[in-house]
Amino acid sequence: MIIVMKSHAEPKDIEAVVQRVEELGYKVHLSRGEARTIIGVIGADEYLIQNSTFEVMDGVERTMRVMQPYKLASRDFSATDTVINVNGVQIGGRKIVVMAGPCSVESREMILETAHAVKAAGATVLRGGAFKPRSSPYSFQGLGEEGLKFLAEAREQTGLPIITEVMSPEDIALVGDYTDIFQVGARNTQNYSLLKALGKQNKPVFLKRGISGTIQELLMSAEYILSGGNMQVMVCERGIRTYETATRNTFDINAIPVLKETCHLPVIADPAHGTGMWQYVGAVSKAAVAAGADGLMLEVHPDPARAWSDGAQSLTFDRFGKLMQELRLVAQAVGREI
Ligand code: PEP
Ligand code: MN
């Protein structure tokens, strides 16, 4: 439930409402907008709606039931876009963020070389997997902590914040010692113990849509993290499994405007996993920016033919540089910048 305060509500009125909510045993999420404060009541709606007397309290304009099953993620909770600041990089603002780097960190040299190349082309966040969720147990599983150390060195050299995947709650402390953003992969979107643990972290979380997940399921997963107290969540469309086999996944372009309309979290597009083929990554990246995405995640590799994972969907430095130039024009056309 949401309690909308009057625009002239006084701090003591807000405090009294918060106290009453807490007395009833619910948690509060305060959203202080320019015009008015909105008090989100976290917990079961039904009882409150039927029995609450909030509307007679001073400073209260009205109470509203949030119709969607996701509450904190919904636009009702926050009409303004959430902007996440990662070491000075704003995610969710007018400037489109480009997170680029290899699928997997393969060696110190390759991540350093890639970091410098993507930075020179205009990327503002460095990606790279150290713990890899591979479909086969026989495939390369990532360098683990060594990979995290190489990423941290690349950050030191370039100043780019880093994003890397965390696969289980037990790894959060270790990955959190190095990363600036926790990535939750498509195979873990509904790993609720991982999501709950990330809800207790004080670092942004990049949450991918599940391989066969609906948009609502993605937002419910975001809700797990938000309801734990971590409001720094961004959601990512990375393609879903459909009957189509021409590409690895089917990038759901619809998800971008749907997510932008229904939630206030930054929305990122991942055309690399969304297509699985570098030939299509550029077109889908441009489409995603035109559709309103707040950022892109792209896989870039010094030599995709020799990549240890996802080479087929990785861009060379040269192709990435060219795409960045094209993206600038698209961004400009829709009132954004890169
Ligand atoms: C990745 O980002 O390299 C990755 C494994 O992506 P996804 O979880 O979308 O498959
Ligand atoms: Mn990958």
Short mmCIF file of C-alpha atoms and ligand atoms in Angstrom, two decimals:
data_model
loop_
_atom_site.label_atom_id
_atom_site.label_comp_id
_atom_site.label_asym_id
_atom_site.label_seq_id
_atom_site.Cartn_x
_atom_site.Cartn_y
_atom_site.Cartn_z
CA MET A 1 0.00 0.00 0.00
CA ILE A 2 1.07 3.57 -0.61
CA ILE A 3 0.25 6.55 1.57
CA VAL A 4 0.42 9.77 -0.42
CA MET A 5 1.12 12.76 1.80
CA LYS A 6 -0.24 16.23 1.01
CA SER A 7 2.26 18.56 -0.61
CA HIS A 8 2.30 20.74 2.50
CA ALA A 9 2.50 17.86 4.99
CA GLU A 10 4.79 18.68 7.86
CA PRO A 11 7.70 16.49 8.98
CA LYS A 12 5.82 15.65 12.20
CA ASP A 13 2.84 14.41 10.14
CA ILE A 14 5.12 12.14 8.14
CA GLU A 15 6.78 10.92 11.31
CA ALA A 16 3.40 10.12 12.89
CA VAL A 17 2.32 8.06 9.87
CA VAL A 18 5.62 6.19 9.82
CA GLN A 19 5.24 5.42 13.50
CA ARG A 20 1.71 4.13 13.02
CA VAL A 21 2.81 1.87 10.15
CA GLU A 22 5.62 0.47 12.26
CA GLU A 23 3.31 -0.06 15.21
CA LEU A 24 1.22 -2.26 12.95
CA GLY A 25 4.31 -4.33 12.25
CA TYR A 26 5.03 -3.23 8.67
CA LYS A 27 8.18 -1.83 7.15
CA VAL A 28 8.28 1.64 5.63
CA HIS A 29 9.88 2.90 2.47
CA LEU A 30 9.99 6.68 2.23
CA SER A 31 10.14 8.32 -1.15
CA ARG A 32 10.66 12.07 -0.87
CA GLY A 33 9.73 13.59 -4.21
CA GLU A 34 10.00 17.24 -5.11
CA ALA A 35 6.28 17.80 -4.72
CA ARG A 36 5.32 15.36 -1.99
CA THR A 37 6.40 12.43 0.13
CA ILE A 38 5.10 8.98 -0.57
CA ILE A 39 5.16 6.42 2.20
CA GLY A 40 5.36 2.86 0.99
CA VAL A 41 4.04 0.24 3.37
CA ILE A 42 5.83 -3.02 2.81
CA GLY A 43 3.90 -6.13 3.64
CA ALA A 44 0.47 -7.64 3.11
CA ASP A 45 -1.98 -5.11 1.73
CA GLU A 46 -5.32 -6.62 2.50
CA TYR A 47 -5.47 -6.03 6.21
CA LEU A 48 -4.22 -2.49 5.92
CA ILE A 49 -6.63 -1.49 3.20
CA GLN A 50 -9.61 -2.79 5.13
CA ASN A 51 -8.66 -1.54 8.56
CA SER A 52 -6.34 1.37 8.30
CA THR A 53 -7.38 4.80 9.35
CA PHE A 54 -4.47 6.56 7.76
CA GLU A 55 -6.71 8.83 5.75
CA VAL A 56 -7.84 10.67 8.87
CA MET A 57 -4.30 11.42 9.97
CA ASP A 58 -2.86 14.92 9.52
CA GLY A 59 -1.05 15.53 6.28
CA VAL A 60 -2.37 12.41 4.53
CA GLU A 61 -3.92 13.00 1.12
CA ARG A 62 -4.95 9.46 0.25
CA THR A 63 -3.97 5.82 0.41
CA MET A 64 -3.57 3.68 -2.64
CA ARG A 65 -3.30 0.01 -3.19
CA VAL A 66 -0.48 -1.01 -5.53
CA MET A 67 -2.18 -3.31 -7.98
CA GLN A 68 0.92 -5.04 -9.30
CA PRO A 69 2.42 -7.87 -7.26
CA TYR A 70 5.73 -6.01 -7.30
CA LYS A 71 5.50 -2.99 -5.04
CA LEU A 72 8.86 -1.33 -4.46
CA ALA A 73 9.82 -1.82 -8.11
CA SER A 74 6.63 -0.26 -9.39
CA ARG A 75 6.16 3.21 -10.82
CA ASP A 76 3.50 3.85 -8.17
CA PHE A 77 6.24 3.79 -5.58
CA SER A 78 8.49 6.16 -7.41
CA ALA A 79 7.31 8.20 -10.35
CA THR A 80 10.84 9.38 -11.03
CA ASP A 81 13.53 7.19 -12.56
CA THR A 82 15.99 5.68 -10.14
CA VAL A 83 19.54 6.79 -10.86
CA ILE A 84 22.32 4.64 -9.45
CA ASN A 85 25.71 6.21 -8.91
CA VAL A 86 28.65 3.85 -9.30
CA ASN A 87 31.93 5.64 -8.58
CA GLY A 88 30.65 8.72 -10.40
CA VAL A 89 28.99 6.85 -13.29
CA GLN A 90 25.25 7.58 -13.27
CA ILE A 91 23.10 4.65 -14.37
CA GLY A 92 19.51 5.51 -15.24
CA GLY A 93 20.05 9.16 -16.13
CA ARG A 94 20.08 10.92 -19.48
CA LYS A 95 23.47 9.49 -20.34
CA ILE A 96 23.35 5.92 -21.58
CA VAL A 97 25.79 3.64 -19.82
CA VAL A 98 27.80 1.14 -21.87
CA MET A 99 29.18 -1.82 -19.92
CA ALA A 100 31.66 -3.64 -22.11
CA GLY A 101 34.27 -6.34 -21.79
CA PRO A 102 34.82 -10.02 -22.34
CA CYS A 103 32.38 -12.73 -21.42
CA SER A 104 35.07 -14.27 -19.20
CA VAL A 105 38.26 -12.87 -17.77
CA GLU A 106 40.82 -15.16 -19.40
CA SER A 107 44.13 -13.65 -18.32
CA ARG A 108 45.60 -10.51 -16.80
CA GLU A 109 46.85 -9.27 -20.16
CA MET A 110 43.57 -9.77 -22.01
CA ILE A 111 41.42 -7.98 -19.42
CA LEU A 112 43.86 -5.07 -19.16
CA GLU A 113 44.06 -4.75 -22.94
CA THR A 114 40.27 -4.97 -23.29
CA ALA A 115 39.67 -2.48 -20.48
CA HIS A 116 41.85 0.14 -22.16
CA ALA A 117 40.26 -0.51 -25.56
CA VAL A 118 36.64 -0.25 -24.39
CA LYS A 119 37.43 2.83 -22.35
CA ALA A 120 39.03 4.52 -25.35
CA ALA A 121 35.87 3.80 -27.37
CA GLY A 122 33.64 5.34 -24.69
CA ALA A 123 32.49 2.51 -22.41
CA THR A 124 31.97 3.64 -18.82
CA VAL A 125 31.82 0.28 -17.00
CA LEU A 126 34.03 -2.78 -17.49
CA ARG A 127 32.39 -6.22 -17.51
CA GLY A 128 34.06 -9.60 -17.17
CA GLY A 129 33.03 -12.93 -15.68
CA ALA A 130 35.22 -14.61 -13.08
CA PHE A 131 32.60 -17.09 -11.86
CA LYS A 132 30.93 -18.43 -14.99
CA PRO A 133 27.54 -20.18 -15.03
CA ARG A 134 28.26 -22.57 -17.91
CA SER A 135 25.63 -24.91 -19.33
CA SER A 136 28.21 -27.72 -19.32
CA PRO A 137 30.32 -28.70 -16.29
CA TYR A 138 33.15 -29.46 -18.75
CA SER A 139 33.30 -25.89 -20.06
CA PHE A 140 35.63 -23.23 -18.64
CA GLN A 141 34.22 -22.20 -15.27
CA GLY A 142 36.09 -18.91 -14.86
CA LEU A 143 39.30 -17.90 -13.09
CA GLY A 144 37.54 -17.26 -9.76
CA GLU A 145 39.32 -14.93 -7.35
CA GLU A 146 42.31 -14.57 -9.66
CA GLY A 147 39.93 -13.15 -12.29
CA LEU A 148 38.51 -10.71 -9.72
CA LYS A 149 42.03 -9.49 -8.95
CA PHE A 150 42.71 -8.88 -12.64
CA LEU A 151 39.45 -6.95 -12.92
CA ALA A 152 40.41 -4.81 -9.93
CA GLU A 153 43.76 -4.07 -11.54
CA ALA A 154 41.98 -3.06 -14.75
CA ARG A 155 39.80 -0.69 -12.70
CA GLU A 156 42.89 0.79 -11.10
CA GLN A 157 44.50 1.41 -14.48
CA THR A 158 41.44 2.77 -16.29
CA GLY A 159 39.20 4.16 -13.56
CA LEU A 160 36.29 2.13 -14.97
CA PRO A 161 33.99 0.63 -12.34
CA ILE A 162 33.59 -3.14 -12.73
CA ILE A 163 30.68 -5.53 -12.92
CA THR A 164 31.02 -9.28 -12.49
CA GLU A 165 28.69 -12.17 -11.79
CA VAL A 166 28.05 -13.71 -8.40
CA MET A 167 26.51 -17.18 -8.53
CA SER A 168 25.85 -18.13 -4.93
CA PRO A 169 25.26 -16.49 -1.55
CA GLU A 170 28.53 -17.99 -0.25
CA ASP A 171 30.50 -16.04 -2.86
CA ILE A 172 28.97 -12.63 -2.10
CA ALA A 173 31.61 -11.60 0.43
CA LEU A 174 34.47 -12.54 -1.87
CA VAL A 175 32.99 -11.00 -5.03
CA GLY A 176 31.91 -7.94 -3.03
CA ASP A 177 35.52 -7.36 -1.97
CA TYR A 178 36.35 -6.58 -5.59
CA THR A 179 33.30 -5.65 -7.64
CA ASP A 180 31.40 -2.38 -7.90
CA ILE A 181 28.22 -4.02 -9.23
CA PHE A 182 26.98 -7.55 -8.58
CA GLN A 183 25.67 -9.25 -11.71
CA VAL A 184 22.96 -11.89 -11.32
CA GLY A 185 22.87 -14.10 -14.40
CA ALA A 186 19.85 -15.43 -16.25
CA ARG A 187 20.24 -18.86 -14.66
CA ASN A 188 20.03 -17.34 -11.19
CA THR A 189 17.22 -14.82 -11.63
CA GLN A 190 15.00 -16.99 -9.46
CA ASN A 191 17.67 -18.09 -7.01
CA TYR A 192 15.80 -16.53 -4.12
CA SER A 193 18.40 -17.18 -1.45
CA LEU A 194 20.95 -15.33 -3.60
CA LEU A 195 18.49 -12.46 -4.18
CA LYS A 196 17.67 -12.21 -0.46
CA ALA A 197 21.35 -12.10 0.43
CA LEU A 198 21.97 -9.38 -2.17
CA GLY A 199 19.09 -7.43 -0.64
CA LYS A 200 21.31 -7.00 2.41
CA GLN A 201 24.27 -5.67 0.44
CA ASN A 202 25.21 -2.06 0.05
CA LYS A 203 26.21 -2.33 -3.61
CA PRO A 204 24.20 -2.12 -6.84
CA VAL A 205 22.78 -5.30 -8.33
CA PHE A 206 22.40 -5.91 -12.07
CA LEU A 207 19.61 -8.44 -12.46
CA LYS A 208 19.14 -10.32 -15.72
CA ARG A 209 15.85 -11.67 -16.97
CA GLY A 210 15.55 -15.45 -16.64
CA ILE A 211 16.06 -17.60 -19.73
CA SER A 212 12.35 -18.38 -19.87
CA GLY A 213 11.23 -15.73 -17.45
CA THR A 214 8.39 -13.29 -17.91
CA ILE A 215 8.80 -9.58 -17.33
CA GLN A 216 6.68 -9.90 -14.22
CA GLU A 217 8.90 -12.66 -12.88
CA LEU A 218 11.92 -10.41 -13.46
CA LEU A 219 10.29 -7.62 -11.48
CA MET A 220 9.30 -10.01 -8.69
CA SER A 221 12.95 -11.05 -8.48
CA ALA A 222 13.94 -7.38 -8.30
CA GLU A 223 11.37 -7.04 -5.51
CA TYR A 224 13.26 -9.66 -3.46
CA ILE A 225 16.37 -7.47 -3.50
CA LEU A 226 14.47 -4.20 -2.95
CA SER A 227 12.42 -5.57 -0.07
CA GLY A 228 15.63 -6.63 1.66
CA GLY A 229 16.59 -2.96 1.80
CA ASN A 230 18.90 -2.65 -1.21
CA MET A 231 17.29 -0.09 -3.50
CA GLN A 232 20.14 -0.08 -6.03
CA VAL A 233 18.80 -2.54 -8.57
CA MET A 234 18.89 -2.42 -12.37
CA VAL A 235 17.11 -4.90 -14.62
CA CYS A 236 18.39 -6.38 -17.86
CA GLU A 237 16.71 -7.82 -20.94
CA ARG A 238 19.08 -10.48 -22.31
CA GLY A 239 16.85 -12.44 -24.64
CA ILE A 240 14.52 -15.29 -23.87
CA ARG A 241 14.05 -18.81 -25.13
CA THR A 242 11.43 -19.06 -27.85
CA TYR A 243 10.69 -21.52 -30.66
CA GLU A 244 12.98 -19.48 -32.92
CA THR A 245 16.34 -21.13 -33.57
CA ALA A 246 17.96 -18.72 -36.04
CA THR A 247 19.54 -16.90 -33.11
CA ARG A 248 20.72 -18.13 -29.69
CA ASN A 249 17.93 -16.29 -27.88
CA THR A 250 15.13 -13.97 -28.95
CA PHE A 251 15.83 -10.44 -27.77
CA ASP A 252 12.51 -9.12 -26.49
CA ILE A 253 12.56 -5.49 -27.61
CA ASN A 254 9.09 -5.07 -26.10
CA ALA A 255 10.57 -5.61 -22.65
CA ILE A 256 12.39 -2.26 -22.83
CA PRO A 257 9.33 0.03 -23.07
CA VAL A 258 7.28 -2.29 -20.86
CA LEU A 259 9.89 -2.15 -18.10
CA LYS A 260 10.34 1.60 -18.52
CA GLU A 261 6.62 2.09 -18.07
CA THR A 262 6.05 -0.29 -15.19
CA CYS A 263 9.14 0.19 -13.05
CA HIS A 264 11.46 3.03 -12.05
CA LEU A 265 14.66 0.98 -12.12
CA PRO A 266 17.35 1.49 -14.77
CA VAL A 267 16.74 -0.82 -17.73
CA ILE A 268 19.76 -2.30 -19.50
CA ALA A 269 19.83 -4.27 -22.75
CA ASP A 270 22.21 -7.15 -23.44
CA PRO A 271 22.15 -7.72 -27.21
CA ALA A 272 25.15 -10.09 -27.06
CA HIS A 273 23.28 -12.82 -25.18
CA GLY A 274 20.04 -11.60 -26.74
CA THR A 275 21.21 -12.63 -30.21
CA GLY A 276 24.25 -14.86 -29.67
CA MET A 277 25.74 -13.60 -32.96
CA TRP A 278 28.02 -10.58 -33.29
CA GLN A 279 26.53 -9.82 -36.72
CA TYR A 280 23.23 -8.82 -35.08
CA VAL A 281 24.56 -7.19 -31.94
CA GLY A 282 24.85 -3.75 -33.55
CA ALA A 283 21.33 -3.63 -34.94
CA VAL A 284 19.76 -4.80 -31.69
CA SER A 285 21.90 -2.41 -29.64
CA LYS A 286 20.67 0.51 -31.72
CA ALA A 287 17.09 -0.71 -31.48
CA ALA A 288 17.38 -1.00 -27.70
CA VAL A 289 18.70 2.55 -27.35
CA ALA A 290 15.93 3.83 -29.62
CA ALA A 291 13.40 1.90 -27.50
CA GLY A 292 14.50 3.69 -24.34
CA ALA A 293 17.13 1.49 -22.71
CA ASP A 294 19.24 3.26 -20.08
CA GLY A 295 22.28 1.20 -20.92
CA LEU A 296 23.85 -1.62 -22.87
CA MET A 297 25.94 -4.59 -21.85
CA LEU A 298 28.21 -5.71 -24.68
CA GLU A 299 30.78 -8.47 -24.99
CA VAL A 300 34.09 -7.32 -26.45
CA HIS A 301 37.15 -9.54 -26.93
CA PRO A 302 40.64 -8.93 -28.37
CA ASP A 303 40.27 -12.04 -30.55
CA PRO A 304 36.72 -13.44 -30.52
CA ALA A 305 37.72 -16.51 -32.56
CA ARG A 306 39.89 -17.60 -29.65
CA ALA A 307 37.53 -16.63 -26.81
CA TRP A 308 37.03 -19.20 -24.06
CA SER A 309 33.33 -18.37 -23.90
CA ASP A 310 30.78 -16.55 -26.06
CA GLY A 311 33.21 -15.71 -28.88
CA ALA A 312 30.45 -15.86 -31.50
CA GLN A 313 28.62 -12.93 -29.92
CA SER A 314 31.69 -10.88 -29.00
CA LEU A 315 32.73 -7.75 -30.87
CA THR A 316 36.32 -7.00 -31.84
CA PHE A 317 37.75 -3.70 -30.58
CA ASP A 318 37.31 -2.28 -34.03
CA ARG A 319 33.67 -3.30 -34.37
CA PHE A 320 32.94 -2.04 -30.89
CA GLY A 321 34.47 1.34 -31.69
CA LYS A 322 32.38 1.68 -34.84
CA LEU A 323 29.21 0.66 -33.06
CA MET A 324 29.82 3.26 -30.35
CA GLN A 325 29.91 5.96 -33.00
CA GLU A 326 26.63 4.80 -34.50
CA LEU A 327 25.07 4.56 -31.06
CA ARG A 328 25.92 8.18 -30.35
CA LEU A 329 23.76 9.25 -33.26
CA VAL A 330 20.84 7.05 -32.19
CA ALA A 331 21.13 8.31 -28.63
CA GLN A 332 21.08 11.90 -29.83
CA ALA A 333 18.00 11.22 -31.96
CA VAL A 334 16.06 10.10 -28.87
CA GLY A 335 17.27 12.90 -26.61
CA ARG A 336 19.97 10.92 -24.83
CA GLU A 337 23.74 10.83 -24.99
CA ILE A 338 26.42 8.18 -24.77
C1 PEP B 1 27.18 -13.33 -19.16
O1 PEP B 1 26.85 -12.14 -18.96
O2 PEP B 1 28.29 -13.66 -19.63
C2 PEP B 1 26.17 -14.39 -18.93
C3 PEP B 1 26.51 -15.59 -18.52
O3 PEP B 1 24.93 -13.98 -19.25
P1 PEP B 1 23.48 -14.68 -18.99
O4 PEP B 1 23.38 -14.86 -17.53
O5 PEP B 1 22.55 -13.68 -19.56
O6 PEP B 1 23.48 -15.96 -19.78
MN MN B 2 28.68 -14.31 -21.93
#
